[in-house]
Amino acid sequence: MNYIIFGGTGFIGTHLIDLLRDEVVTDADKVYALDIVMPGKEGVVPGIVGKIDGVEYIRCDVRQPINVDIKTTNDDIIFNLAAVHRTPGHKDFEYFETNILGAENVTAFAEKNGIKKILFTSSIAPYGPAEELKEETTLPTPETPYGISKLVAEKIHEKWQVKDSSRELTIVRPGIVFGKGEHGNFTRLYWGIRKRYFFYTGRKDTIKGGIYVKDLVRFFKFRMIDNSYPGTDLFNCTFEPAYTIEQICETIKSATGMKRHIFQVPGKLLMAAATIIGPLGGKKVGIHPARVKKLMVSTNVSGEKLMNSGYQFHYTLEEAIEDWYKDCGEEGLN
């Protein structure tokens, strides 16, 4: 059988491939990583995305109809991880173009080839910004092009599934995904603390739902490979309960042996500074108005359904940071 990973050279895709090769794939199986960029210098995750032995890499733009030379079987599994996701960082139309056309073209590829199992990585962005707890039954109210495009993409995948009751679709809405090669929120947070330019923005109790990438891909395996679940199901993928920004910072310091005091700064003051510094290159270190605003708003997402699904987490938050730190040679988090 084949494991077909759209977005396979990215952060999550690379960790998924590592897991498949270590624990799943036999000599009779094939792993295909389809992406618009190839590993190495071209890769979107420098330093982690090198070509992995036993994986066939195929250049593929999901915005276009997918015509690739793969001998598919009815037992194949698709992991659709392809997306334009980083915010800020893209023009509005780019989120719609990639995320919506990508969903249409990936499901059309599955339809054409008789593939009955898809896992789709969505986002918590469809919930919209709000302090209230968001469960899978919460009405989505997205306010950004990214969140809107992801919600539409979910519906496209659901439309594919309902055409055949034997088809299996798992939609995951991960919180902040962290781990080696992330180069995102947690990485910036670590270096901000270490270099003393991170401050609590007006509050320390902002809730930030998140999950370690190695647990996320293990949940993929649990749903799509270890078990069979015909129909459609949706899961928030976060620790339960979610942690506050203060708890995350203290855990990062403890797990990496860092001694730092983090000051609390009025939110309006830091936002004013970000408005000035952002256009001068502040985005590189996270001092950007959009990112400062994100720090001030909770991503209060319930992981209770995931916790009750039968999946057993392999890492606590501290164990996850320690494992990531070890993966980086205990020199930092990258």
CSV table of C-alpha atoms in Angstrom, one decimal:
chain,number,residue,atom,x,y,z
A,1,MET,CA,0.0,0.0,0.0
A,2,ASN,CA,1.0,3.6,-0.4
A,3,TYR,CA,1.2,6.5,2.1
A,4,ILE,CA,0.6,9.6,0.0
A,5,ILE,CA,1.6,12.8,1.8
A,6,PHE,CA,0.7,16.2,0.3
A,7,GLY,CA,2.9,18.8,1.9
A,8,GLY,CA,5.3,16.0,2.7
A,9,THR,CA,8.5,18.2,2.8
A,10,GLY,CA,7.2,20.5,5.4
A,11,PHE,CA,7.5,20.5,9.2
A,12,ILE,CA,4.7,18.1,10.1
A,13,GLY,CA,5.2,16.0,6.9
A,14,THR,CA,8.8,15.3,7.7
A,15,HIS,CA,8.0,14.2,11.2
A,16,LEU,CA,5.2,12.0,9.8
A,17,ILE,CA,7.6,10.4,7.4
A,18,ASP,CA,10.1,9.7,10.2
A,19,LEU,CA,7.3,7.9,12.2
A,20,LEU,CA,6.1,5.9,9.2
A,21,ARG,CA,9.5,4.7,8.4
A,22,ASP,CA,10.4,3.9,12.0
A,23,GLU,CA,7.2,2.1,12.9
A,24,VAL,CA,4.9,1.4,10.0
A,25,VAL,CA,6.4,0.9,6.5
A,26,THR,CA,7.4,-2.5,5.3
A,27,ASP,CA,9.3,-3.5,2.2
A,28,ALA,CA,5.9,-3.8,0.4
A,29,ASP,CA,4.9,-0.3,1.2
A,30,LYS,CA,5.7,3.0,-0.5
A,31,VAL,CA,5.9,6.5,0.9
A,32,TYR,CA,5.3,9.4,-1.4
A,33,ALA,CA,6.0,13.0,-0.4
A,34,LEU,CA,4.4,15.5,-2.7
A,35,ASP,CA,5.1,19.2,-2.4
A,36,ILE,CA,5.7,22.3,-4.3
A,37,VAL,CA,9.3,22.4,-3.0
A,38,MET,CA,11.8,19.7,-2.7
A,39,PRO,CA,14.0,18.9,0.3
A,40,GLY,CA,17.4,20.5,1.0
A,41,LYS,CA,18.2,24.1,0.2
A,42,GLU,CA,14.8,24.5,-1.4
A,43,GLY,CA,12.9,23.1,1.6
A,44,VAL,CA,10.6,25.1,3.8
A,45,VAL,CA,12.2,23.8,6.9
A,46,PRO,CA,16.0,24.3,6.5
A,47,GLY,CA,18.1,22.0,8.6
A,48,ILE,CA,15.5,19.3,8.9
A,49,VAL,CA,14.2,18.5,5.4
A,50,GLY,CA,16.8,16.5,3.7
A,51,LYS,CA,15.8,13.6,1.5
A,52,ILE,CA,14.9,10.6,3.5
A,53,ASP,CA,15.9,7.1,2.2
A,54,GLY,CA,13.0,5.1,0.9
A,55,VAL,CA,10.8,8.0,0.2
A,56,GLU,CA,9.8,9.1,-3.3
A,57,TYR,CA,9.7,12.9,-3.6
A,58,ILE,CA,7.4,14.3,-6.3
A,59,ARG,CA,7.1,18.0,-7.1
A,60,CYS,CA,3.4,18.8,-7.0
A,61,ASP,CA,1.4,22.0,-6.9
A,62,VAL,CA,-2.0,21.3,-5.3
A,63,ARG,CA,-3.4,24.4,-6.8
A,64,GLN,CA,-3.4,22.5,-10.1
A,65,PRO,CA,-5.1,19.2,-11.1
A,66,ILE,CA,-3.0,16.4,-9.7
A,67,ASN,CA,-1.6,14.0,-12.3
A,68,VAL,CA,1.2,12.0,-10.8
A,69,ASP,CA,2.7,8.6,-11.7
A,70,ILE,CA,1.7,6.6,-8.6
A,71,LYS,CA,0.3,3.1,-8.8
A,72,THR,CA,-2.5,3.5,-6.3
A,73,THR,CA,-4.5,0.9,-4.5
A,74,ASN,CA,-7.8,0.9,-2.6
A,75,ASP,CA,-5.9,0.5,0.7
A,76,ASP,CA,-3.8,3.7,0.2
A,77,ILE,CA,-4.0,6.5,2.8
A,78,ILE,CA,-3.7,10.2,1.9
A,79,PHE,CA,-2.4,12.8,4.5
A,80,ASN,CA,-3.3,16.2,3.2
A,81,LEU,CA,-1.0,18.6,5.0
A,82,ALA,CA,-0.5,21.1,2.1
A,83,ALA,CA,-1.4,24.6,3.0
A,84,VAL,CA,-0.5,28.3,3.0
A,85,HIS,CA,-0.7,28.9,6.7
A,86,ARG,CA,1.8,31.4,8.2
A,87,THR,CA,0.1,34.6,9.4
A,88,PRO,CA,1.2,37.3,8.8
A,89,GLY,CA,3.2,36.5,5.7
A,90,HIS,CA,0.9,36.0,2.7
A,91,LYS,CA,-1.5,38.0,0.6
A,92,ASP,CA,-5.2,37.3,1.2
A,93,PHE,CA,-5.8,35.5,-2.1
A,94,GLU,CA,-2.9,33.1,-1.5
A,95,TYR,CA,-4.7,31.5,1.4
A,96,PHE,CA,-7.8,30.9,-0.6
A,97,GLU,CA,-5.9,29.8,-3.7
A,98,THR,CA,-3.8,27.1,-2.1
A,99,ASN,CA,-6.1,25.9,0.7
A,100,ILE,CA,-9.4,25.7,-1.3
A,101,LEU,CA,-8.1,24.6,-4.6
A,102,GLY,CA,-5.8,22.2,-2.8
A,103,ALA,CA,-8.7,20.6,-1.1
A,104,GLU,CA,-10.6,20.3,-4.3
A,105,ASN,CA,-7.7,18.8,-6.2
A,106,VAL,CA,-6.6,16.4,-3.5
A,107,THR,CA,-10.1,15.0,-3.0
A,108,ALA,CA,-10.5,14.8,-6.8
A,109,PHE,CA,-7.3,12.7,-6.9
A,110,ALA,CA,-8.7,10.4,-4.2
A,111,GLU,CA,-12.0,10.1,-6.1
A,112,LYS,CA,-10.2,9.3,-9.4
A,113,ASN,CA,-8.0,6.6,-7.8
A,114,GLY,CA,-10.5,5.0,-5.5
A,115,ILE,CA,-8.7,6.0,-2.3
A,116,LYS,CA,-11.0,5.8,0.7
A,117,LYS,CA,-8.9,7.3,3.6
A,118,ILE,CA,-7.9,10.9,4.0
A,119,LEU,CA,-6.6,12.8,7.0
A,120,PHE,CA,-6.8,16.6,6.6
A,121,THR,CA,-4.9,19.0,8.8
A,122,SER,CA,-7.1,22.1,9.3
A,123,SER,CA,-6.5,24.7,12.0
A,124,ILE,CA,-8.1,26.2,15.1
A,125,ALA,CA,-8.3,29.5,13.0
A,126,PRO,CA,-11.9,28.7,11.9
A,127,TYR,CA,-13.1,29.2,15.4
A,128,GLY,CA,-12.1,32.9,15.3
A,129,PRO,CA,-10.4,34.9,18.1
A,130,ALA,CA,-12.3,34.7,21.4
A,131,GLU,CA,-11.5,34.0,25.0
A,132,GLU,CA,-14.3,31.4,25.4
A,133,LEU,CA,-13.5,27.7,25.3
A,134,LYS,CA,-13.8,26.2,21.8
A,135,GLU,CA,-15.0,22.6,21.4
A,136,GLU,CA,-15.5,20.7,18.2
A,137,THR,CA,-19.2,21.6,18.4
A,138,THR,CA,-18.5,25.3,18.7
A,139,LEU,CA,-19.9,27.3,15.8
A,140,PRO,CA,-16.9,28.5,13.6
A,141,THR,CA,-16.7,32.2,13.1
A,142,PRO,CA,-13.4,32.8,11.3
A,143,GLU,CA,-12.2,36.4,10.8
A,144,THR,CA,-9.1,35.9,8.7
A,145,PRO,CA,-8.5,34.7,5.1
A,146,TYR,CA,-6.6,31.7,6.5
A,147,GLY,CA,-9.4,30.7,8.9
A,148,ILE,CA,-12.1,31.1,6.3
A,149,SER,CA,-10.1,29.2,3.7
A,150,LYS,CA,-9.5,26.3,6.1
A,151,LEU,CA,-13.1,26.1,7.0
A,152,VAL,CA,-14.1,25.9,3.3
A,153,ALA,CA,-11.4,23.2,2.8
A,154,GLU,CA,-13.0,21.2,5.6
A,155,LYS,CA,-16.3,21.3,3.9
A,156,ILE,CA,-14.8,20.2,0.6
A,157,HIS,CA,-13.3,17.1,2.3
A,158,GLU,CA,-16.6,16.4,4.0
A,159,LYS,CA,-18.4,16.6,0.6
A,160,TRP,CA,-15.9,13.9,-0.7
A,161,GLN,CA,-16.6,11.6,2.3
A,162,VAL,CA,-20.4,11.7,2.1
A,163,LYS,CA,-20.4,10.4,-1.4
A,164,ASP,CA,-19.5,6.9,-0.1
A,165,SER,CA,-20.2,5.8,3.5
A,166,SER,CA,-17.2,3.5,3.5
A,167,ARG,CA,-14.8,6.4,3.1
A,168,GLU,CA,-12.9,7.6,6.2
A,169,LEU,CA,-12.1,11.2,6.8
A,170,THR,CA,-10.4,12.6,9.9
A,171,ILE,CA,-10.1,16.4,10.2
A,172,VAL,CA,-7.7,17.7,12.8
A,173,ARG,CA,-7.6,21.2,14.1
A,174,PRO,CA,-4.2,21.5,15.8
A,175,GLY,CA,-3.3,24.3,18.2
A,176,ILE,CA,0.3,25.6,18.1
A,177,VAL,CA,2.4,22.7,16.8
A,178,PHE,CA,5.9,22.7,18.1
A,179,GLY,CA,9.1,20.7,17.7
A,180,LYS,CA,12.3,20.5,15.8
A,181,GLY,CA,12.1,22.4,12.5
A,182,GLU,CA,9.0,24.4,13.5
A,183,HIS,CA,10.7,27.8,13.2
A,184,GLY,CA,7.5,29.4,14.4
A,185,ASN,CA,5.8,30.5,17.7
A,186,PHE,CA,7.6,28.3,20.2
A,187,THR,CA,10.9,28.8,18.5
A,188,ARG,CA,10.5,32.6,18.6
A,189,LEU,CA,9.3,32.3,22.2
A,190,TYR,CA,12.4,30.4,23.3
A,191,TRP,CA,14.9,32.7,21.6
A,192,GLY,CA,12.9,35.7,22.9
A,193,ILE,CA,13.3,34.5,26.4
A,194,ARG,CA,16.9,33.5,25.9
A,195,LYS,CA,17.9,36.9,24.4
A,196,ARG,CA,15.6,38.8,26.8
A,197,TYR,CA,13.4,40.5,24.3
A,198,PHE,CA,10.2,38.6,25.2
A,199,PHE,CA,7.8,40.2,27.6
A,200,TYR,CA,4.4,39.2,28.9
A,201,THR,CA,2.0,41.4,27.0
A,202,GLY,CA,-0.3,42.8,29.6
A,203,ARG,CA,-1.2,39.5,31.1
A,204,LYS,CA,0.3,36.1,32.0
A,205,ASP,CA,-2.8,34.0,31.9
A,206,THR,CA,-3.4,34.0,28.1
A,207,ILE,CA,-4.2,30.4,27.2
A,208,LYS,CA,-2.3,28.9,24.3
A,209,GLY,CA,-3.5,25.5,23.1
A,210,GLY,CA,-0.7,23.4,21.5
A,211,ILE,CA,0.6,20.0,20.8
A,212,TYR,CA,4.1,18.4,20.3
A,213,VAL,CA,4.6,17.5,16.6
A,214,LYS,CA,5.6,13.9,17.6
A,215,ASP,CA,2.3,13.4,19.4
A,216,LEU,CA,0.4,15.0,16.6
A,217,VAL,CA,1.8,12.5,13.9
A,218,ARG,CA,1.3,9.6,16.3
A,219,PHE,CA,-2.4,10.6,16.5
A,220,PHE,CA,-2.4,10.5,12.7
A,221,LYS,CA,-1.1,6.9,12.9
A,222,PHE,CA,-3.6,6.0,15.6
A,223,ARG,CA,-6.6,7.2,13.5
A,224,MET,CA,-5.6,6.2,10.0
A,225,ILE,CA,-3.4,3.1,10.4
A,226,ASP,CA,-4.0,1.5,13.7
A,227,ASN,CA,-7.8,1.8,13.5
A,228,SER,CA,-10.6,2.1,11.0
A,229,TYR,CA,-13.3,4.8,11.4
A,230,PRO,CA,-15.7,5.0,8.5
A,231,GLY,CA,-17.4,8.4,8.2
A,232,THR,CA,-16.1,11.9,9.2
A,233,ASP,CA,-14.7,13.0,12.5
A,234,LEU,CA,-13.2,16.2,13.7
A,235,PHE,CA,-10.6,16.6,16.5
A,236,ASN,CA,-9.0,19.6,18.2
A,237,CYS,CA,-5.4,18.6,18.8
A,238,THR,CA,-4.1,20.2,21.9
A,239,PHE,CA,-3.0,19.3,25.4
A,240,GLU,CA,-5.9,19.0,27.8
A,241,PRO,CA,-6.2,21.3,29.6
A,242,ALA,CA,-4.3,23.9,27.5
A,243,TYR,CA,-1.5,25.8,29.2
A,244,THR,CA,-1.2,29.5,29.9
A,245,ILE,CA,1.7,31.5,28.3
A,246,GLU,CA,3.3,31.7,31.8
A,247,GLN,CA,3.2,27.9,32.2
A,248,ILE,CA,4.7,27.5,28.8
A,249,CYS,CA,7.5,30.0,29.5
A,250,GLU,CA,8.3,28.4,32.8
A,251,THR,CA,8.4,24.9,31.3
A,252,ILE,CA,10.7,26.1,28.5
A,253,LYS,CA,13.1,27.6,31.0
A,254,SER,CA,13.0,24.5,33.2
A,255,ALA,CA,13.4,22.0,30.4
A,256,THR,CA,16.3,23.8,28.8
A,257,GLY,CA,18.1,24.9,32.0
A,258,MET,CA,17.6,28.6,31.3
A,259,LYS,CA,17.4,31.1,34.1
A,260,ARG,CA,15.6,34.3,33.1
A,261,HIS,CA,13.1,36.7,34.6
A,262,ILE,CA,10.4,37.7,32.2
A,263,PHE,CA,8.9,41.1,32.8
A,264,GLN,CA,5.3,42.1,32.2
A,265,VAL,CA,4.7,45.1,29.9
A,266,PRO,CA,1.4,46.9,29.3
A,267,GLY,CA,-0.1,45.5,26.1
A,268,LYS,CA,-0.7,49.0,24.6
A,269,LEU,CA,2.9,49.9,25.1
A,270,LEU,CA,4.3,46.8,23.4
A,271,MET,CA,1.8,47.1,20.6
A,272,ALA,CA,3.0,50.7,20.0
A,273,ALA,CA,6.6,49.5,20.0
A,274,ALA,CA,5.7,46.7,17.5
A,275,THR,CA,4.0,49.2,15.2
A,276,ILE,CA,7.2,51.1,15.0
A,277,ILE,CA,9.7,48.2,15.0
A,278,GLY,CA,7.6,45.8,12.8
A,279,PRO,CA,8.2,47.6,9.4
A,280,LEU,CA,11.9,47.8,10.2
A,281,GLY,CA,12.4,44.0,10.5
A,282,GLY,CA,10.7,43.2,13.8
A,283,LYS,CA,8.8,40.4,12.2
A,284,LYS,CA,12.0,38.3,12.2
A,285,VAL,CA,12.0,38.2,16.0
A,286,GLY,CA,8.3,38.3,16.5
A,287,ILE,CA,8.0,42.0,17.3
A,288,HIS,CA,5.2,42.6,14.8
A,289,PRO,CA,1.7,44.1,15.5
A,290,ALA,CA,-0.1,41.0,14.3
A,291,ARG,CA,2.0,38.6,16.4
A,292,VAL,CA,1.9,40.8,19.5
A,293,LYS,CA,-1.9,40.9,19.1
A,294,LYS,CA,-2.0,37.1,18.9
A,295,LEU,CA,0.0,36.9,22.2
A,296,MET,CA,-2.7,39.0,23.9
A,297,VAL,CA,-5.6,36.7,22.8
A,298,SER,CA,-6.2,33.2,24.1
A,299,THR,CA,-6.4,30.1,21.9
A,300,ASN,CA,-8.6,28.4,24.4
A,301,VAL,CA,-9.3,25.1,22.7
A,302,SER,CA,-10.5,22.0,24.4
A,303,GLY,CA,-8.6,18.8,23.8
A,304,GLU,CA,-11.1,16.7,25.8
A,305,LYS,CA,-12.4,14.8,22.8
A,306,LEU,CA,-8.8,13.8,21.8
A,307,MET,CA,-8.1,12.8,25.4
A,308,ASN,CA,-11.1,10.5,25.4
A,309,SER,CA,-10.5,9.0,21.9
A,310,GLY,CA,-8.3,6.2,23.1
A,311,TYR,CA,-5.1,7.8,22.0
A,312,GLN,CA,-2.4,7.9,24.7
A,313,PHE,CA,-0.1,11.0,24.7
A,314,HIS,CA,3.6,10.0,24.7
A,315,TYR,CA,4.8,13.3,26.1
A,316,THR,CA,3.9,15.9,28.8
A,317,LEU,CA,4.7,19.5,27.9
A,318,GLU,CA,8.0,19.3,29.8
A,319,GLU,CA,8.9,16.0,28.3
A,320,ALA,CA,8.1,17.4,24.8
A,321,ILE,CA,10.4,20.4,25.3
A,322,GLU,CA,13.1,18.2,26.8
A,323,ASP,CA,12.9,15.8,23.8
A,324,TRP,CA,13.0,18.7,21.3
A,325,TYR,CA,16.0,20.3,23.1
A,326,LYS,CA,17.8,16.9,23.0
A,327,ASP,CA,17.0,16.6,19.2
A,328,CYS,CA,18.7,20.0,18.8
A,329,GLY,CA,21.9,18.8,20.6
A,330,GLU,CA,20.9,20.8,23.7
A,331,GLU,CA,22.2,24.0,22.0
A,332,GLY,CA,18.8,25.7,21.7
A,333,LEU,CA,15.4,25.1,20.1
A,334,ASN,CA,15.3,25.2,16.3
